[in-house]
Short mmCIF file of C-alpha atoms in Angstrom, two decimals:
data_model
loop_
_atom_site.label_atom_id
_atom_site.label_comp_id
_atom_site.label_asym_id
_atom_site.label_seq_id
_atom_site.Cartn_x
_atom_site.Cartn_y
_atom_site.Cartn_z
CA UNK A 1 0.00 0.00 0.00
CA UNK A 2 2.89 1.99 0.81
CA UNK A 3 6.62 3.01 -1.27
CA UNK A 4 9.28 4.98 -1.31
CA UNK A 5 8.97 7.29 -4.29
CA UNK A 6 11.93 9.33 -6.20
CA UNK A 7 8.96 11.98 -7.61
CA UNK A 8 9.99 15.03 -6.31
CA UNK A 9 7.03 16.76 -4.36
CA UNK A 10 5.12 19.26 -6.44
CA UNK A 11 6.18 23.08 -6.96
CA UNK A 12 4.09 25.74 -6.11
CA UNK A 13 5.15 27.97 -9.18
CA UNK A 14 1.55 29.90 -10.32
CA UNK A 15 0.88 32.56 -9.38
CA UNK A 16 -2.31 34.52 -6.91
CA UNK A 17 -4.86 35.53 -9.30
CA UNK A 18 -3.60 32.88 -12.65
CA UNK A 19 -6.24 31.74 -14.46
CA UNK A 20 -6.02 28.10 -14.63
CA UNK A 21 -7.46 25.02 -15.41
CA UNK A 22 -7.78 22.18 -13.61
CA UNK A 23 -8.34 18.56 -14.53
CA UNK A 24 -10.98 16.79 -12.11
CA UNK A 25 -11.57 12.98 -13.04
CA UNK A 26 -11.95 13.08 -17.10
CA UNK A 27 -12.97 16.96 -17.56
CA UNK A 28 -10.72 20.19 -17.49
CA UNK A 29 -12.32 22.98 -15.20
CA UNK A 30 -11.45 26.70 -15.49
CA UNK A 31 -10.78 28.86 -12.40
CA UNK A 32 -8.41 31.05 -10.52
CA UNK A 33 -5.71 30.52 -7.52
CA UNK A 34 -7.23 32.98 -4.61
CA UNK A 35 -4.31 30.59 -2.24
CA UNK A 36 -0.70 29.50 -3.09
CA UNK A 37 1.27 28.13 -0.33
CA UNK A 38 5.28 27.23 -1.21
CA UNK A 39 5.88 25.43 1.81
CA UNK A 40 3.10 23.16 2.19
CA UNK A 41 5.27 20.07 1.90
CA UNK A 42 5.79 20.96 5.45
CA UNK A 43 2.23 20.82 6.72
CA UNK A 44 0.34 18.97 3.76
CA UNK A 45 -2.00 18.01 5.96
CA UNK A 46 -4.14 21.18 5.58
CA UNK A 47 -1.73 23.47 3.80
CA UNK A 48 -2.65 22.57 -0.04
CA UNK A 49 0.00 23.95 -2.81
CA UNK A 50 -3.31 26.02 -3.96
CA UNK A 51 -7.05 27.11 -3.21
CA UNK A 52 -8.78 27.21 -6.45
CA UNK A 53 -12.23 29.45 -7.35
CA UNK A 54 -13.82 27.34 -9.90
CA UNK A 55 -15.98 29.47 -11.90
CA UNK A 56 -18.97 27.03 -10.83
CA UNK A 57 -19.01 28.65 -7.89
CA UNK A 58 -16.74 26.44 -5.16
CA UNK A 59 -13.54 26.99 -3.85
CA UNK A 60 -11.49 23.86 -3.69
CA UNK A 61 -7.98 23.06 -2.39
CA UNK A 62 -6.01 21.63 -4.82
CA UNK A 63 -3.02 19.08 -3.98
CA UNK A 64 -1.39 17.80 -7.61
CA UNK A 65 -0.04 16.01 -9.99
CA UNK A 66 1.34 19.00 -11.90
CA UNK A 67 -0.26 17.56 -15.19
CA UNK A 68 -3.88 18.23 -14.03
CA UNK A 69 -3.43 22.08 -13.75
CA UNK A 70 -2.47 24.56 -16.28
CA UNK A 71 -2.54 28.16 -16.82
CA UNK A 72 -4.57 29.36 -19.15
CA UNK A 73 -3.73 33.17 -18.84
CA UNK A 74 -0.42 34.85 -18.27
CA UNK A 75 0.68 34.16 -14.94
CA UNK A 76 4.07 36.19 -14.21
CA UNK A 77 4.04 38.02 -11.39
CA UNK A 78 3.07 41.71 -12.00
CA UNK A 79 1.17 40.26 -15.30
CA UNK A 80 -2.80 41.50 -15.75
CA UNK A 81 -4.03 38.57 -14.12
CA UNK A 82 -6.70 39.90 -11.70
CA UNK A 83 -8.47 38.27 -8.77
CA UNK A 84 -11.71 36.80 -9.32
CA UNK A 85 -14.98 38.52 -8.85
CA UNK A 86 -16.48 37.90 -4.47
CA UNK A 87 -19.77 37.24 -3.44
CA UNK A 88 -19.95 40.76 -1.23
CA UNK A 89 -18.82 44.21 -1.91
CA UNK A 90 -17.99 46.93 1.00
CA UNK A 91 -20.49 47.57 3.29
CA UNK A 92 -22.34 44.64 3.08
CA UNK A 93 -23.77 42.75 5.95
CA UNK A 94 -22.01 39.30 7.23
CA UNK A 95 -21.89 36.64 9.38
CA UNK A 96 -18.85 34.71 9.94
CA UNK A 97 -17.63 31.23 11.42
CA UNK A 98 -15.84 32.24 14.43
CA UNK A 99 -14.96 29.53 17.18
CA UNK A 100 -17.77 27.25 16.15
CA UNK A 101 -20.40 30.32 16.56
CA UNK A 102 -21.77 32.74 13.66
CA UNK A 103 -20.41 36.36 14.69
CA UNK A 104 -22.08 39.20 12.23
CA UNK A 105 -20.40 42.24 10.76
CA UNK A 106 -19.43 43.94 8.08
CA UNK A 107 -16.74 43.70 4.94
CA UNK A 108 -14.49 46.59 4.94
CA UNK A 109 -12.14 45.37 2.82
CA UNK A 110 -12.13 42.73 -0.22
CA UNK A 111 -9.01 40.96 -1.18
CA UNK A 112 -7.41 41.93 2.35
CA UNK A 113 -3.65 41.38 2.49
CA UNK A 114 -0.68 41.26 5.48
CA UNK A 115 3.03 41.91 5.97
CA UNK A 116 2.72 38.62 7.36
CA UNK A 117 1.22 37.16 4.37
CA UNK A 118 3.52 35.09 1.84
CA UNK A 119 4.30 35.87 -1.90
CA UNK A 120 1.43 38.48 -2.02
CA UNK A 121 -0.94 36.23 -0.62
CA UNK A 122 -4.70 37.96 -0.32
CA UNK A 123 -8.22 36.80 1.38
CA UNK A 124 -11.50 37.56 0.11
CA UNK A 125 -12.52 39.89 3.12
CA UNK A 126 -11.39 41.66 5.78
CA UNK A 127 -14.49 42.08 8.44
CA UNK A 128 -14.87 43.99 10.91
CA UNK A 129 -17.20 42.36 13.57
CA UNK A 130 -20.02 44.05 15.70
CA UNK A 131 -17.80 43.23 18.55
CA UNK A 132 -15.46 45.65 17.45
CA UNK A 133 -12.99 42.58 16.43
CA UNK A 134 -11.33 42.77 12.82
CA UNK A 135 -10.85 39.34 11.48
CA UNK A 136 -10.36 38.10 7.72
CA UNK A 137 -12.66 35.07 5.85
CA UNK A 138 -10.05 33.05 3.95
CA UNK A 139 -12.30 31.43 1.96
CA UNK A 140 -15.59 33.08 0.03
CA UNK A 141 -17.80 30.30 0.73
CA UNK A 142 -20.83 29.61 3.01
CA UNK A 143 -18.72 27.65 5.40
CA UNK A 144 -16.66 30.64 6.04
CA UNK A 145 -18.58 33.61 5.43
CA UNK A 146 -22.51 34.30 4.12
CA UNK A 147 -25.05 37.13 3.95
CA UNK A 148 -26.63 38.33 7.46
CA UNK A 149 -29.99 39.44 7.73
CA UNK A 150 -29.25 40.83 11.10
CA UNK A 151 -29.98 44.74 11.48
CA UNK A 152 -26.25 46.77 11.74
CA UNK A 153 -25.16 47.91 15.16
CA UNK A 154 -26.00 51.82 15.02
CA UNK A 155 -22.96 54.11 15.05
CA UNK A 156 -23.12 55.80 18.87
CA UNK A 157 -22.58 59.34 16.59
CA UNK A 158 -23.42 61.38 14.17
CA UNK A 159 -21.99 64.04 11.66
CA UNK A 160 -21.49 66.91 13.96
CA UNK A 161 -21.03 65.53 17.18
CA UNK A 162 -18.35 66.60 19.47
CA UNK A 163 -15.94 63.87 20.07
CA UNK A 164 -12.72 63.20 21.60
CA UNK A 165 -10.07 60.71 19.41
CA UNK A 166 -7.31 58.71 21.05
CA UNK A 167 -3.85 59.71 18.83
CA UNK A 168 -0.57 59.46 19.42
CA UNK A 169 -0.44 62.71 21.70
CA UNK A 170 -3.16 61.20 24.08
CA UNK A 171 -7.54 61.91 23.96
CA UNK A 172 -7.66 64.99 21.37
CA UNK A 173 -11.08 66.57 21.19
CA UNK A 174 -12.60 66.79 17.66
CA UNK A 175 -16.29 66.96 15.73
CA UNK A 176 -17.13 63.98 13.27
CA UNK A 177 -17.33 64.83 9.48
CA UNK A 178 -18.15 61.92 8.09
CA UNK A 179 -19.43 58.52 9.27
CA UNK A 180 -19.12 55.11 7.01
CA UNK A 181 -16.51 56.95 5.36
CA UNK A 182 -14.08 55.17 2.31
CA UNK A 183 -11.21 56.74 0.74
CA UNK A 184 -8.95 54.56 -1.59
CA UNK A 185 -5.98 56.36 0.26
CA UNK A 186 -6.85 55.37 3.74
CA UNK A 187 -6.65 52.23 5.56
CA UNK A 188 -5.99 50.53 1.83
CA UNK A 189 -9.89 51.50 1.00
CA UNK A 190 -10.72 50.36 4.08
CA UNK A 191 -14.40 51.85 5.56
CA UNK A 192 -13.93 53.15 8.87
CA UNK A 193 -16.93 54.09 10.99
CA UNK A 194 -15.83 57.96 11.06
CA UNK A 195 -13.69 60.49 9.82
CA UNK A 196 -13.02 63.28 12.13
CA UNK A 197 -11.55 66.64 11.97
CA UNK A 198 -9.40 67.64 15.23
CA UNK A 199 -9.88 70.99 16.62
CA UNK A 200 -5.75 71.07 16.09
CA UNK A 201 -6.78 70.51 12.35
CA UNK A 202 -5.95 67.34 12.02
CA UNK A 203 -7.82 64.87 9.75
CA UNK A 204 -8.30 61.92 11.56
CA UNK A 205 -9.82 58.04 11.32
CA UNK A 206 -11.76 55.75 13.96
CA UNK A 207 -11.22 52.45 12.59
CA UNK A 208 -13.65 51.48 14.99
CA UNK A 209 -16.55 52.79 16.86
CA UNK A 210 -15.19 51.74 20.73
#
């Protein structure tokens, strides 16, 4: 049942957001790699070389042989291969699987990376919970992440109210400006809960409303 094999264990070489096909029994199915993982020979047991979007709609890790997936657009790194299209934009209303439990929030950011994150890895969300917890779904699926019917948590203020910020020089006072507020240049497009202008002058962000 069992042999020592001279194969050499397969190479994670494509890259995040390659169009590829991959060959399941008999038939060839198109998707994209939203996971690549270079090391997973050291942890195979749940570390796959990829996780695949199939454009029927699952994700899917995917272990080898090399000949059952090819690329099927230009996959160099820094080519115009794009991530695929997620089930949520910004905004939207969430629950997520957290410690066995369904915890509901809201995306704030789609395709969320980390310094910590390997050759440009990216997940489909970052969320920030109505605990006040950010967390990220790896996966876009219903086991990870689906639509909440649950009413948002109100913001405790409005545009207007006087407000005092904790920065870097301790609690400044301030009035809020904006709330639910998205710029491309802050926070990576993040949505923060308020923008605020300091009665120093400063511009500032609550990532959070705590």
């Amino acid at each position: 049942f069992l042999r020592e094999t001279d194969v050499p264990p397969m190479k994670a070489t494509l890259n995040i957001g390659c169009r590829i096909e991959c060959k399941i029994e008999s038939k060839w199915f198109p998707g994209t790699i939203v996971q690549r993982h270079d090391d997973w020979v050291l942890s195979p047991i749940d570390t796959p070389p990829y996780f695949i979007r199939f454009d029927y709609g699952r994700e899917r890790p995917f272990w080898g042989p090399e000949n059952r997936i090819r690329a099927i657009s230009d996959c160099k790194k820094g080519s115009s291969a794009r991530f695929p299209p997620l089930r949520f934009e910004l905004g939207d209303r969430v629950v997520c699987s957290v410690d066995d439990d369904w915890a509901p929030g809201q995306v704030v950011r789609k395709w969320y990376t980390e310094e910590e994150f390997e050759n440009g890895h990216a997940v489909p969300y970052q969320v920030l919970l109505d605990s006040g917890d950010f967390i990220y779904a790896p996966l876009d699926d219903d086991d990870c992440i689906k639509r909440s019917t649950a009413p948002p948590v109100p913001l405790r203020f409005d545009v207007g109210d006087r407000v005092s910020c904790k920065v870097e020089e301790g609690w400044t006072p301030g009035m809020v400006i904006n709330t639910q507020y998205r710029d491309e240049g802050v926070h990576g497009g993040r949505v923060v809960p308020y923008e605020i202008k300091l009665d120093m002058g400063d511009i500032v962000y609550a990532p959070c409303d705590n």
